[in-house]
């Protein structure tokens, strides 16, 4: 038709852009649906092609599901063998858990790569690794804090500074460790609350492991009056502390006068007991009770706070003032 128009008017100039636009309009007119029935047929044909493609891809989908099941089985078996091997090489539960988790993660990554190549036949190992690299970068940027806690948990488990059952103190968190996971650590406070602490918090801040040893040193301050003999008081306190059951006998008891307090001579009393919070409180209570009883029996005064008031001018008592007025 376009050639006929051009031949009927050979003298008219032909614009190439307009000719191309007219040709495209004619092509669209050929494929455009003329009615609702034609449009419905086109939509149903598209759905038919999609359904045929889905049916044709079902074998690949089934094979990918089987590959995932095989990966799960291999990860479970490898985890059991790794735990047996870890028990023979180390007695640290945290290190054993770390080796098992790393083994399972490695197998799952390989299994997911093979599953993707089975599900998408055109996917090659090089493309899969490249896509995994881009995906890891994107996920790492999106979940930066989560991955920081993950790697901090791996370092904590690898270095095993504390285990489940240890009592630790980090900043304002103190309690018994119930579980050391890859991203978080569960700590049970001595008051009963459960605190879930990110591993990055424990990794960045100083952490005191109170039960790293089975003994712990405790110090209290005892005071005697200024009129008492300090050497005698030291001997009495030392004898009382030594007889306590919660005081360990493999470490020396140290009693030293420390300084001059407001109302007493301060004496530092130091001894060793168990490392758990309960053992510490029990030992502290027994020692304080024993020192108080021993000083009372020896007649050594434990003074109350004294206050001495000094006035610039002498003060007259009210009774003396009344007698002076009556005598006058």
PDB file of C-alpha atoms in Angstrom:
ATOM      1  CA  UNK A   1       0.000   0.000   0.000  1.00  0.00           C
ATOM      2  CA  UNK A   2       2.808   2.361   0.845  1.00  0.00           C
ATOM      3  CA  UNK A   3       4.503   1.615  -2.461  1.00  0.00           C
ATOM      4  CA  UNK A   4       1.228   2.290  -4.274  1.00  0.00           C
ATOM      5  CA  UNK A   5       0.888   5.687  -2.651  1.00  0.00           C
ATOM      6  CA  UNK A   6       4.400   6.587  -3.599  1.00  0.00           C
ATOM      7  CA  UNK A   7       3.943   5.436  -7.199  1.00  0.00           C
ATOM      8  CA  UNK A   8       0.622   7.362  -7.576  1.00  0.00           C
ATOM      9  CA  UNK A   9       2.382  10.610  -6.679  1.00  0.00           C
ATOM     10  CA  UNK A  10       5.931  10.284  -7.957  1.00  0.00           C
ATOM     11  CA  UNK A  11       6.493  14.011  -7.864  1.00  0.00           C
ATOM     12  CA  UNK A  12       5.890  14.312  -4.081  1.00  0.00           C
ATOM     13  CA  UNK A  13       8.970  14.026  -1.841  1.00  0.00           C
ATOM     14  CA  UNK A  14       8.917  11.092   0.625  1.00  0.00           C
ATOM     15  CA  UNK A  15       9.981  11.693   4.263  1.00  0.00           C
ATOM     16  CA  UNK A  16      11.800   8.552   5.496  1.00  0.00           C
ATOM     17  CA  UNK A  17      10.719   9.059   9.134  1.00  0.00           C
ATOM     18  CA  UNK A  18       7.060   9.410   8.203  1.00  0.00           C
ATOM     19  CA  UNK A  19       7.289   6.406   5.926  1.00  0.00           C
ATOM     20  CA  UNK A  20       8.802   4.322   8.765  1.00  0.00           C
ATOM     21  CA  UNK A  21       6.124   5.507  11.224  1.00  0.00           C
ATOM     22  CA  UNK A  22       3.374   4.642   8.739  1.00  0.00           C
ATOM     23  CA  UNK A  23       4.842   1.198   8.171  1.00  0.00           C
ATOM     24  CA  UNK A  24       4.980   0.515  11.925  1.00  0.00           C
ATOM     25  CA  UNK A  25       1.344   1.644  12.285  1.00  0.00           C
ATOM     26  CA  UNK A  26       0.333  -0.756   9.576  1.00  0.00           C
ATOM     27  CA  UNK A  27       2.184  -3.642  11.237  1.00  0.00           C
ATOM     28  CA  UNK A  28       0.548  -2.875  14.612  1.00  0.00           C
ATOM     29  CA  UNK A  29      -2.813  -2.739  12.870  1.00  0.00           C
ATOM     30  CA  UNK A  30      -2.252  -6.263  11.613  1.00  0.00           C
ATOM     31  CA  UNK A  31      -1.581  -7.749  15.107  1.00  0.00           C
ATOM     32  CA  UNK A  32      -3.871  -5.552  17.234  1.00  0.00           C
ATOM     33  CA  UNK A  33      -7.061  -7.360  18.401  1.00  0.00           C
ATOM     34  CA  UNK A  34     -10.128  -6.214  16.591  1.00  0.00           C
ATOM     35  CA  UNK A  35     -12.558  -7.167  19.387  1.00  0.00           C
ATOM     36  CA  UNK A  36     -12.827  -8.371  22.999  1.00  0.00           C
ATOM     37  CA  UNK A  37     -12.920 -11.994  21.870  1.00  0.00           C
ATOM     38  CA  UNK A  38      -9.660 -11.593  19.969  1.00  0.00           C
ATOM     39  CA  UNK A  39      -8.059  -9.955  23.051  1.00  0.00           C
ATOM     40  CA  UNK A  40      -9.305 -12.794  25.290  1.00  0.00           C
ATOM     41  CA  UNK A  41      -7.884 -15.337  22.873  1.00  0.00           C
ATOM     42  CA  UNK A  42      -4.520 -13.569  22.961  1.00  0.00           C
ATOM     43  CA  UNK A  43      -4.495 -13.555  26.774  1.00  0.00           C
ATOM     44  CA  UNK A  44      -5.460 -17.228  26.944  1.00  0.00           C
ATOM     45  CA  UNK A  45      -2.741 -18.043  24.438  1.00  0.00           C
ATOM     46  CA  UNK A  46      -0.196 -16.265  26.620  1.00  0.00           C
ATOM     47  CA  UNK A  47      -1.371 -18.186  29.702  1.00  0.00           C
ATOM     48  CA  UNK A  48      -1.215 -21.381  27.687  1.00  0.00           C
ATOM     49  CA  UNK A  49       2.406 -20.752  26.781  1.00  0.00           C
ATOM     50  CA  UNK A  50       3.219 -19.978  30.427  1.00  0.00           C
ATOM     51  CA  UNK A  51       1.512 -23.192  31.556  1.00  0.00           C
ATOM     52  CA  UNK A  52       3.320 -25.223  28.912  1.00  0.00           C
ATOM     53  CA  UNK A  53       6.615 -23.701  30.051  1.00  0.00           C
ATOM     54  CA  UNK A  54       5.781 -24.544  33.668  1.00  0.00           C
ATOM     55  CA  UNK A  55       4.885 -28.132  32.804  1.00  0.00           C
ATOM     56  CA  UNK A  56       8.054 -28.442  30.812  1.00  0.00           C
ATOM     57  CA  UNK A  57      10.082 -27.126  33.775  1.00  0.00           C
ATOM     58  CA  UNK A  58       8.504 -29.457  36.358  1.00  0.00           C
ATOM     59  CA  UNK A  59      11.241 -32.127  35.997  1.00  0.00           C
ATOM     60  CA  UNK A  60      13.882 -29.510  36.769  1.00  0.00           C
ATOM     61  CA  UNK A  61      11.854 -28.331  39.763  1.00  0.00           C
ATOM     62  CA  UNK A  62      11.539 -31.876  41.109  1.00  0.00           C
ATOM     63  CA  UNK A  63      15.249 -32.448  40.592  1.00  0.00           C
ATOM     64  CA  UNK A  64      16.054 -29.226  42.506  1.00  0.00           C
ATOM     65  CA  UNK A  65      13.842 -30.329  45.419  1.00  0.00           C
ATOM     66  CA  UNK A  66      15.649 -33.669  45.475  1.00  0.00           C
ATOM     67  CA  UNK A  67      18.953 -31.809  45.437  1.00  0.00           C
ATOM     68  CA  UNK A  68      17.867 -29.776  48.478  1.00  0.00           C
ATOM     69  CA  UNK A  69      16.840 -32.960  50.289  1.00  0.00           C
ATOM     70  CA  UNK A  70      20.204 -34.536  49.437  1.00  0.00           C
ATOM     71  CA  UNK A  71      21.984 -31.425  50.717  1.00  0.00           C
ATOM     72  CA  UNK A  72      20.083 -31.625  54.012  1.00  0.00           C
ATOM     73  CA  UNK A  73      21.009 -35.298  54.415  1.00  0.00           C
ATOM     74  CA  UNK A  74      24.671 -34.642  53.628  1.00  0.00           C
ATOM     75  CA  UNK A  75      24.793 -31.665  56.009  1.00  0.00           C
ATOM     76  CA  UNK A  76      23.273 -33.748  58.814  1.00  0.00           C
ATOM     77  CA  UNK A  77      25.658 -36.660  58.290  1.00  0.00           C
ATOM     78  CA  UNK A  78      28.679 -34.385  57.946  1.00  0.00           C
ATOM     79  CA  UNK A  79      27.662 -32.531  61.108  1.00  0.00           C
ATOM     80  CA  UNK A  80      27.561 -35.786  63.096  1.00  0.00           C
ATOM     81  CA  UNK A  81      30.959 -36.906  61.813  1.00  0.00           C
ATOM     82  CA  UNK A  82      32.409 -33.471  62.509  1.00  0.00           C
ATOM     83  CA  UNK A  83      31.104 -33.526  66.083  1.00  0.00           C
ATOM     84  CA  UNK A  84      32.682 -36.939  66.669  1.00  0.00           C
ATOM     85  CA  UNK A  85      35.979 -35.695  65.293  1.00  0.00           C
ATOM     86  CA  UNK A  86      35.765 -32.480  67.359  1.00  0.00           C
ATOM     87  CA  UNK A  87      35.114 -34.432  70.566  1.00  0.00           C
ATOM     88  CA  UNK A  88      38.309 -36.377  69.997  1.00  0.00           C
ATOM     89  CA  UNK A  89      40.404 -33.276  69.327  1.00  0.00           C
ATOM     90  CA  UNK A  90      39.050 -30.775  71.875  1.00  0.00           C
ATOM     91  CA  UNK A  91      36.952 -30.784  75.026  1.00  0.00           C
ATOM     92  CA  UNK A  92      35.555 -27.280  74.487  1.00  0.00           C
ATOM     93  CA  UNK A  93      31.816 -27.422  73.633  1.00  0.00           C
ATOM     94  CA  UNK A  94      31.930 -23.997  71.952  1.00  0.00           C
ATOM     95  CA  UNK A  95      34.698 -25.061  69.566  1.00  0.00           C
ATOM     96  CA  UNK A  96      32.843 -28.284  68.781  1.00  0.00           C
ATOM     97  CA  UNK A  97      29.679 -26.332  67.926  1.00  0.00           C
ATOM     98  CA  UNK A  98      31.666 -23.934  65.763  1.00  0.00           C
ATOM     99  CA  UNK A  99      33.227 -26.723  63.677  1.00  0.00           C
ATOM    100  CA  UNK A 100      29.839 -28.388  63.190  1.00  0.00           C
ATOM    101  CA  UNK A 101      28.179 -25.128  62.125  1.00  0.00           C
ATOM    102  CA  UNK A 102      30.938 -24.190  59.682  1.00  0.00           C
ATOM    103  CA  UNK A 103      30.774 -27.654  58.116  1.00  0.00           C
ATOM    104  CA  UNK A 104      27.024 -27.461  57.673  1.00  0.00           C
ATOM    105  CA  UNK A 105      27.199 -23.924  56.249  1.00  0.00           C
ATOM    106  CA  UNK A 106      29.835 -24.992  53.719  1.00  0.00           C
ATOM    107  CA  UNK A 107      27.770 -27.972  52.557  1.00  0.00           C
ATOM    108  CA  UNK A 108      24.614 -25.869  52.289  1.00  0.00           C
ATOM    109  CA  UNK A 109      26.362 -23.241  50.172  1.00  0.00           C
ATOM    110  CA  UNK A 110      27.641 -25.901  47.750  1.00  0.00           C
ATOM    111  CA  UNK A 111      24.247 -27.605  47.706  1.00  0.00           C
ATOM    112  CA  UNK A 112      22.396 -24.371  46.946  1.00  0.00           C
ATOM    113  CA  UNK A 113      24.764 -23.652  44.046  1.00  0.00           C
ATOM    114  CA  UNK A 114      24.108 -27.078  42.525  1.00  0.00           C
ATOM    115  CA  UNK A 115      20.382 -26.674  43.144  1.00  0.00           C
ATOM    116  CA  UNK A 116      20.370 -23.358  41.261  1.00  0.00           C
ATOM    117  CA  UNK A 117      22.231 -24.942  38.338  1.00  0.00           C
ATOM    118  CA  UNK A 118      19.727 -27.820  38.244  1.00  0.00           C
ATOM    119  CA  UNK A 119      16.708 -25.496  38.437  1.00  0.00           C
ATOM    120  CA  UNK A 120      18.100 -23.192  35.727  1.00  0.00           C
ATOM    121  CA  UNK A 121      19.877 -25.370  33.143  1.00  0.00           C
ATOM    122  CA  UNK A 122      21.578 -22.444  31.449  1.00  0.00           C
ATOM    123  CA  UNK A 123      23.331 -21.411  34.661  1.00  0.00           C
ATOM    124  CA  UNK A 124      27.044 -22.249  34.690  1.00  0.00           C
ATOM    125  CA  UNK A 125      29.269 -22.514  37.792  1.00  0.00           C
ATOM    126  CA  UNK A 126      31.062 -19.299  36.833  1.00  0.00           C
ATOM    127  CA  UNK A 127      27.790 -17.389  36.534  1.00  0.00           C
ATOM    128  CA  UNK A 128      26.507 -18.929  39.763  1.00  0.00           C
ATOM    129  CA  UNK A 129      29.625 -17.883  41.672  1.00  0.00           C
ATOM    130  CA  UNK A 130      29.469 -14.408  40.148  1.00  0.00           C
ATOM    131  CA  UNK A 131      25.829 -14.025  41.111  1.00  0.00           C
ATOM    132  CA  UNK A 132      26.614 -15.330  44.590  1.00  0.00           C
ATOM    133  CA  UNK A 133      29.350 -12.717  44.931  1.00  0.00           C
ATOM    134  CA  UNK A 134      27.029  -9.884  43.921  1.00  0.00           C
ATOM    135  CA  UNK A 135      24.293 -11.238  46.174  1.00  0.00           C
ATOM    136  CA  UNK A 136      26.666 -11.510  49.128  1.00  0.00           C
ATOM    137  CA  UNK A 137      27.775  -7.894  48.663  1.00  0.00           C
ATOM    138  CA  UNK A 138      24.190  -6.658  48.489  1.00  0.00           C
ATOM    139  CA  UNK A 139      23.094  -8.727  51.480  1.00  0.00           C
ATOM    140  CA  UNK A 140      26.197  -7.689  53.421  1.00  0.00           C
ATOM    141  CA  UNK A 141      25.410  -4.016  52.913  1.00  0.00           C
ATOM    142  CA  UNK A 142      21.750  -4.501  53.795  1.00  0.00           C
ATOM    143  CA  UNK A 143      22.381  -6.624  56.903  1.00  0.00           C
ATOM    144  CA  UNK A 144      25.677  -5.157  58.082  1.00  0.00           C
ATOM    145  CA  UNK A 145      24.914  -5.403  61.805  1.00  0.00           C
ATOM    146  CA  UNK A 146      23.718  -8.994  61.537  1.00  0.00           C
ATOM    147  CA  UNK A 147      26.880 -10.110  59.756  1.00  0.00           C
ATOM    148  CA  UNK A 148      29.072  -8.221  62.231  1.00  0.00           C
ATOM    149  CA  UNK A 149      27.404 -10.139  65.066  1.00  0.00           C
ATOM    150  CA  UNK A 150      27.801 -13.362  63.070  1.00  0.00           C
ATOM    151  CA  UNK A 151      31.556 -12.982  62.605  1.00  0.00           C
ATOM    152  CA  UNK A 152      31.964 -11.760  66.179  1.00  0.00           C
ATOM    153  CA  UNK A 153      30.174 -14.915  67.319  1.00  0.00           C
ATOM    154  CA  UNK A 154      32.543 -17.054  65.247  1.00  0.00           C
ATOM    155  CA  UNK A 155      35.552 -15.344  66.823  1.00  0.00           C
ATOM    156  CA  UNK A 156      34.094 -15.753  70.311  1.00  0.00           C
ATOM    157  CA  UNK A 157      33.375 -19.435  69.702  1.00  0.00           C
ATOM    158  CA  UNK A 158      36.818 -19.963  68.153  1.00  0.00           C
ATOM    159  CA  UNK A 159      38.689 -18.287  70.977  1.00  0.00           C
ATOM    160  CA  UNK A 160      36.250 -19.746  73.574  1.00  0.00           C
ATOM    161  CA  UNK A 161      36.942 -17.140  76.299  1.00  0.00           C
ATOM    162  CA  UNK A 162      33.837 -18.360  78.136  1.00  0.00           C
ATOM    163  CA  UNK A 163      31.495 -21.318  77.965  1.00  0.00           C
ATOM    164  CA  UNK A 164      27.873 -21.982  78.813  1.00  0.00           C
ATOM    165  CA  UNK A 165      27.666 -21.981  82.603  1.00  0.00           C
ATOM    166  CA  UNK A 166      30.308 -19.297  83.186  1.00  0.00           C
ATOM    167  CA  UNK A 167      29.402 -16.101  85.011  1.00  0.00           C
ATOM    168  CA  UNK A 168      30.508 -13.002  83.107  1.00  0.00           C
ATOM    169  CA  UNK A 169      30.195  -9.247  83.467  1.00  0.00           C
ATOM    170  CA  UNK A 170      30.265  -6.856  80.509  1.00  0.00           C
ATOM    171  CA  UNK A 171      29.389  -3.210  81.049  1.00  0.00           C
ATOM    172  CA  UNK A 172      26.036  -3.322  82.895  1.00  0.00           C
ATOM    173  CA  UNK A 173      25.243  -6.950  82.013  1.00  0.00           C
ATOM    174  CA  UNK A 174      26.182  -9.577  84.596  1.00  0.00           C
ATOM    175  CA  UNK A 175      24.956 -13.145  84.860  1.00  0.00           C
ATOM    176  CA  UNK A 176      25.422 -16.772  83.924  1.00  0.00           C
ATOM    177  CA  UNK A 177      25.882 -17.690  80.247  1.00  0.00           C
ATOM    178  CA  UNK A 178      23.150 -20.076  79.138  1.00  0.00           C
ATOM    179  CA  UNK A 179      23.969 -20.381  75.430  1.00  0.00           C
ATOM    180  CA  UNK A 180      26.608 -19.021  73.043  1.00  0.00           C
ATOM    181  CA  UNK A 181      25.090 -18.828  69.571  1.00  0.00           C
ATOM    182  CA  UNK A 182      26.520 -17.538  66.319  1.00  0.00           C
ATOM    183  CA  UNK A 183      24.839 -14.123  66.502  1.00  0.00           C
ATOM    184  CA  UNK A 184      23.690 -13.733  70.122  1.00  0.00           C
ATOM    185  CA  UNK A 185      24.600 -14.865  73.613  1.00  0.00           C
ATOM    186  CA  UNK A 186      21.920 -15.664  76.197  1.00  0.00           C
ATOM    187  CA  UNK A 187      22.820 -14.483  79.720  1.00  0.00           C
ATOM    188  CA  UNK A 188      20.695 -15.186  82.785  1.00  0.00           C
ATOM    189  CA  UNK A 189      21.005 -12.447  85.403  1.00  0.00           C
ATOM    190  CA  UNK A 190      21.320 -13.351  89.062  1.00  0.00           C
ATOM    191  CA  UNK A 191      17.883 -11.770  89.532  1.00  0.00           C
ATOM    192  CA  UNK A 192      16.343 -14.204  87.035  1.00  0.00           C
ATOM    193  CA  UNK A 193      15.930 -12.119  83.867  1.00  0.00           C
ATOM    194  CA  UNK A 194      17.200 -13.508  80.553  1.00  0.00           C
ATOM    195  CA  UNK A 195      19.251 -11.035  78.511  1.00  0.00           C
ATOM    196  CA  UNK A 196      19.974 -11.626  74.813  1.00  0.00           C
ATOM    197  CA  UNK A 197      23.247  -9.824  74.085  1.00  0.00           C
ATOM    198  CA  UNK A 198      24.612  -9.309  70.529  1.00  0.00           C
ATOM    199  CA  UNK A 199      28.015 -10.926  70.158  1.00  0.00           C
ATOM    200  CA  UNK A 200      29.463  -7.706  68.764  1.00  0.00           C
ATOM    201  CA  UNK A 201      28.742  -6.030  72.127  1.00  0.00           C
ATOM    202  CA  UNK A 202      30.701  -8.719  73.975  1.00  0.00           C
ATOM    203  CA  UNK A 203      33.496  -8.640  71.402  1.00  0.00           C
ATOM    204  CA  UNK A 204      34.061  -4.874  71.489  1.00  0.00           C
ATOM    205  CA  UNK A 205      33.736  -4.216  75.227  1.00  0.00           C
ATOM    206  CA  UNK A 206      35.874  -5.536  78.105  1.00  0.00           C
ATOM    207  CA  UNK A 207      34.326  -8.711  79.474  1.00  0.00           C
ATOM    208  CA  UNK A 208      35.064 -10.053  82.954  1.00  0.00           C
ATOM    209  CA  UNK A 209      34.809 -13.825  83.298  1.00  0.00           C
ATOM    210  CA  UNK A 210      34.134 -14.226  86.999  1.00  0.00           C
ATOM    211  CA  UNK A 211      34.232 -18.022  86.965  1.00  0.00           C
ATOM    212  CA  UNK A 212      37.357 -18.413  84.864  1.00  0.00           C
ATOM    213  CA  UNK A 213      38.911 -19.878  88.033  1.00  0.00           C
ATOM    214  CA  UNK A 214      37.220 -21.806  90.825  1.00  0.00           C
ATOM    215  CA  UNK A 215      38.249 -19.218  93.423  1.00  0.00           C
ATOM    216  CA  UNK A 216      37.886 -15.472  93.845  1.00  0.00           C
ATOM    217  CA  UNK A 217      39.336 -12.879  96.179  1.00  0.00           C
ATOM    218  CA  UNK A 218      36.987 -10.826  98.362  1.00  0.00           C
ATOM    219  CA  UNK A 219      37.782  -7.681 100.339  1.00  0.00           C
ATOM    220  CA  UNK A 220      35.847  -5.860 103.063  1.00  0.00           C
ATOM    221  CA  UNK A 221      36.737  -2.954 105.375  1.00  0.00           C
ATOM    222  CA  UNK A 222      36.392  -3.329 109.138  1.00  0.00           C
ATOM    223  CA  UNK A 223      36.751  -0.375 111.547  1.00  0.00           C
ATOM    224  CA  UNK A 224      37.828  -0.207 115.192  1.00  0.00           C
ATOM    225  CA  UNK A 225      37.759   2.752 117.515  1.00  0.00           C
ATOM    226  CA  UNK A 226      40.767   5.044 117.804  1.00  0.00           C
ATOM    227  CA  UNK A 227      41.201   4.077 121.445  1.00  0.00           C
ATOM    228  CA  UNK A 228      41.679   0.370 120.654  1.00  0.00           C
ATOM    229  CA  UNK A 229      44.971  -1.429 120.043  1.00  0.00           C
ATOM    230  CA  UNK A 230      45.222  -1.963 116.259  1.00  0.00           C
ATOM    231  CA  UNK A 231      47.622  -4.925 116.435  1.00  0.00           C
ATOM    232  CA  UNK A 232      45.314  -6.805 118.775  1.00  0.00           C
ATOM    233  CA  UNK A 233      42.337  -6.073 116.534  1.00  0.00           C
ATOM    234  CA  UNK A 234      44.245  -7.421 113.524  1.00  0.00           C
ATOM    235  CA  UNK A 235      45.027 -10.673 115.334  1.00  0.00           C
ATOM    236  CA  UNK A 236      41.425 -11.093 116.441  1.00  0.00           C
ATOM    237  CA  UNK A 237      40.074 -10.493 112.944  1.00  0.00           C
ATOM    238  CA  UNK A 238      42.591 -12.852 111.345  1.00  0.00           C
ATOM    239  CA  UNK A 239      41.712 -15.655 113.760  1.00  0.00           C
ATOM    240  CA  UNK A 240      37.995 -15.162 113.083  1.00  0.00           C
ATOM    241  CA  UNK A 241      38.361 -15.158 109.304  1.00  0.00           C
ATOM    242  CA  UNK A 242      40.615 -18.209 109.261  1.00  0.00           C
ATOM    243  CA  UNK A 243      38.013 -20.301 111.088  1.00  0.00           C
ATOM    244  CA  UNK A 244      35.262 -19.606 108.506  1.00  0.00           C
ATOM    245  CA  UNK A 245      34.239 -22.612 106.395  1.00  0.00           C
ATOM    246  CA  UNK A 246      33.820 -20.656 103.150  1.00  0.00           C
ATOM    247  CA  UNK A 247      37.370 -19.242 103.317  1.00  0.00           C
ATOM    248  CA  UNK A 248      39.817 -21.259 101.223  1.00  0.00           C
ATOM    249  CA  UNK A 249      42.860 -22.538 103.057  1.00  0.00           C
ATOM    250  CA  UNK A 250      45.075 -22.789  99.929  1.00  0.00           C
ATOM    251  CA  UNK A 251      45.370 -18.985  99.764  1.00  0.00           C
ATOM    252  CA  UNK A 252      46.561 -16.702 102.590  1.00  0.00           C
ATOM    253  CA  UNK A 253      44.224 -14.453 104.553  1.00  0.00           C
ATOM    254  CA  UNK A 254      45.511 -10.884 104.439  1.00  0.00           C
ATOM    255  CA  UNK A 255      44.653  -8.369 107.190  1.00  0.00           C
ATOM    256  CA  UNK A 256      46.188  -4.892 106.945  1.00  0.00           C
ATOM    257  CA  UNK A 257      45.348  -1.554 108.590  1.00  0.00           C
ATOM    258  CA  UNK A 258      44.381   0.652 105.685  1.00  0.00           C
ATOM    259  CA  UNK A 259      43.985   4.195 106.934  1.00  0.00           C
ATOM    260  CA  UNK A 260      42.381   6.707 109.257  1.00  0.00           C
ATOM    261  CA  UNK A 261      38.634   6.952 108.819  1.00  0.00           C
ATOM    262  CA  UNK A 262      36.243   9.606 110.108  1.00  0.00           C
ATOM    263  CA  UNK A 263      35.403   7.633 113.228  1.00  0.00           C
ATOM    264  CA  UNK A 264      37.656   4.557 113.167  1.00  0.00           C
ATOM    265  CA  UNK A 265      40.872   2.950 112.090  1.00  0.00           C
ATOM    266  CA  UNK A 266      40.023   1.144 108.836  1.00  0.00           C
ATOM    267  CA  UNK A 267      41.348  -2.408 108.502  1.00  0.00           C
ATOM    268  CA  UNK A 268      41.344  -4.177 105.123  1.00  0.00           C
ATOM    269  CA  UNK A 269      40.265  -7.819 105.334  1.00  0.00           C
ATOM    270  CA  UNK A 270      41.022  -9.965 102.241  1.00  0.00           C
ATOM    271  CA  UNK A 271      40.430 -13.684 101.690  1.00  0.00           C
ATOM    272  CA  UNK A 272      39.651 -16.196  98.923  1.00  0.00           C
ATOM    273  CA  UNK A 273      36.416 -18.112  98.403  1.00  0.00           C
ATOM    274  CA  UNK A 274      34.410 -19.703  95.593  1.00  0.00           C
ATOM    275  CA  UNK A 275      33.975 -17.794  92.348  1.00  0.00           C
ATOM    276  CA  UNK A 276      30.213 -17.968  91.798  1.00  0.00           C
ATOM    277  CA  UNK A 277      28.007 -15.092  92.973  1.00  0.00           C
ATOM    278  CA  UNK A 278      26.255 -17.342  95.491  1.00  0.00           C
ATOM    279  CA  UNK A 279      29.545 -18.517  96.991  1.00  0.00           C
ATOM    280  CA  UNK A 280      30.770 -14.937  97.176  1.00  0.00           C
ATOM    281  CA  UNK A 281      27.678 -13.687  99.023  1.00  0.00           C
ATOM    282  CA  UNK A 282      27.661 -16.651 101.392  1.00  0.00           C
ATOM    283  CA  UNK A 283      31.343 -16.186 102.238  1.00  0.00           C
ATOM    284  CA  UNK A 284      30.996 -12.439 102.686  1.00  0.00           C
ATOM    285  CA  UNK A 285      28.102 -12.895 105.090  1.00  0.00           C
ATOM    286  CA  UNK A 286      29.920 -15.552 107.114  1.00  0.00           C
ATOM    287  CA  UNK A 287      33.089 -13.453 107.433  1.00  0.00           C
ATOM    288  CA  UNK A 288      31.241 -10.274 108.456  1.00  0.00           C
ATOM    289  CA  UNK A 289      29.311 -12.201 111.107  1.00  0.00           C
ATOM    290  CA  UNK A 290      32.472 -13.881 112.436  1.00  0.00           C
ATOM    291  CA  UNK A 291      34.457 -10.625 112.611  1.00  0.00           C
ATOM    292  CA  UNK A 292      31.647  -8.832 114.444  1.00  0.00           C
ATOM    293  CA  UNK A 293      31.292 -11.668 116.968  1.00  0.00           C
ATOM    294  CA  UNK A 294      35.076 -11.916 117.543  1.00  0.00           C
ATOM    295  CA  UNK A 295      35.505  -8.170 118.114  1.00  0.00           C
ATOM    296  CA  UNK A 296      32.559  -8.097 120.537  1.00  0.00           C
ATOM    297  CA  UNK A 297      33.938 -11.030 122.509  1.00  0.00           C
ATOM    298  CA  UNK A 298      37.379  -9.377 122.680  1.00  0.00           C
ATOM    299  CA  UNK A 299      35.833  -6.114 123.936  1.00  0.00           C
ATOM    300  CA  UNK A 300      37.053  -4.138 120.911  1.00  0.00           C
ATOM    301  CA  UNK A 301      34.716  -1.327 119.936  1.00  0.00           C
ATOM    302  CA  UNK A 302      33.334  -0.987 116.435  1.00  0.00           C
ATOM    303  CA  UNK A 303      32.403   2.706 116.565  1.00  0.00           C
ATOM    304  CA  UNK A 304      29.406   4.468 115.178  1.00  0.00           C
ATOM    305  CA  UNK A 305      30.136   7.616 113.168  1.00  0.00           C
ATOM    306  CA  UNK A 306      31.259  10.366 115.553  1.00  0.00           C
ATOM    307  CA  UNK A 307      30.705  14.074 114.964  1.00  0.00           C
ATOM    308  CA  UNK A 308      32.600  16.764 116.887  1.00  0.00           C
ATOM    309  CA  UNK A 309      31.051  20.246 116.791  1.00  0.00           C
ATOM    310  CA  UNK A 310      33.313  23.263 117.468  1.00  0.00           C
ATOM    311  CA  UNK A 311      31.817  26.733 118.113  1.00  0.00           C
ATOM    312  CA  UNK A 312      33.636  30.024 117.712  1.00  0.00           C
ATOM    313  CA  UNK A 313      32.358  31.396 121.054  1.00  0.00           C
ATOM    314  CA  UNK A 314      31.562  29.513 124.300  1.00  0.00           C
ATOM    315  CA  UNK A 315      27.925  28.596 124.612  1.00  0.00           C
ATOM    316  CA  UNK A 316      26.028  28.908 127.885  1.00  0.00           C
ATOM    317  CA  UNK A 317      23.564  26.249 128.883  1.00  0.00           C
ATOM    318  CA  UNK A 318      19.944  27.190 129.435  1.00  0.00           C
ATOM    319  CA  UNK A 319      20.041  25.968 133.088  1.00  0.00           C
ATOM    320  CA  UNK A 320      23.042  28.162 133.927  1.00  0.00           C
ATOM    321  CA  UNK A 321      21.364  31.193 132.372  1.00  0.00           C
ATOM    322  CA  UNK A 322      18.209  30.664 134.445  1.00  0.00           C
ATOM    323  CA  UNK A 323      20.178  30.305 137.750  1.00  0.00           C
ATOM    324  CA  UNK A 324      22.170  33.440 136.993  1.00  0.00           C
ATOM    325  CA  UNK A 325      18.981  35.420 136.387  1.00  0.00           C
ATOM    326  CA  UNK A 326      17.379  34.153 139.611  1.00  0.00           C
ATOM    327  CA  UNK A 327      20.492  34.954 141.700  1.00  0.00           C
ATOM    328  CA  UNK A 328      20.603  38.471 140.367  1.00  0.00           C
TER     329      UNK A 328
END
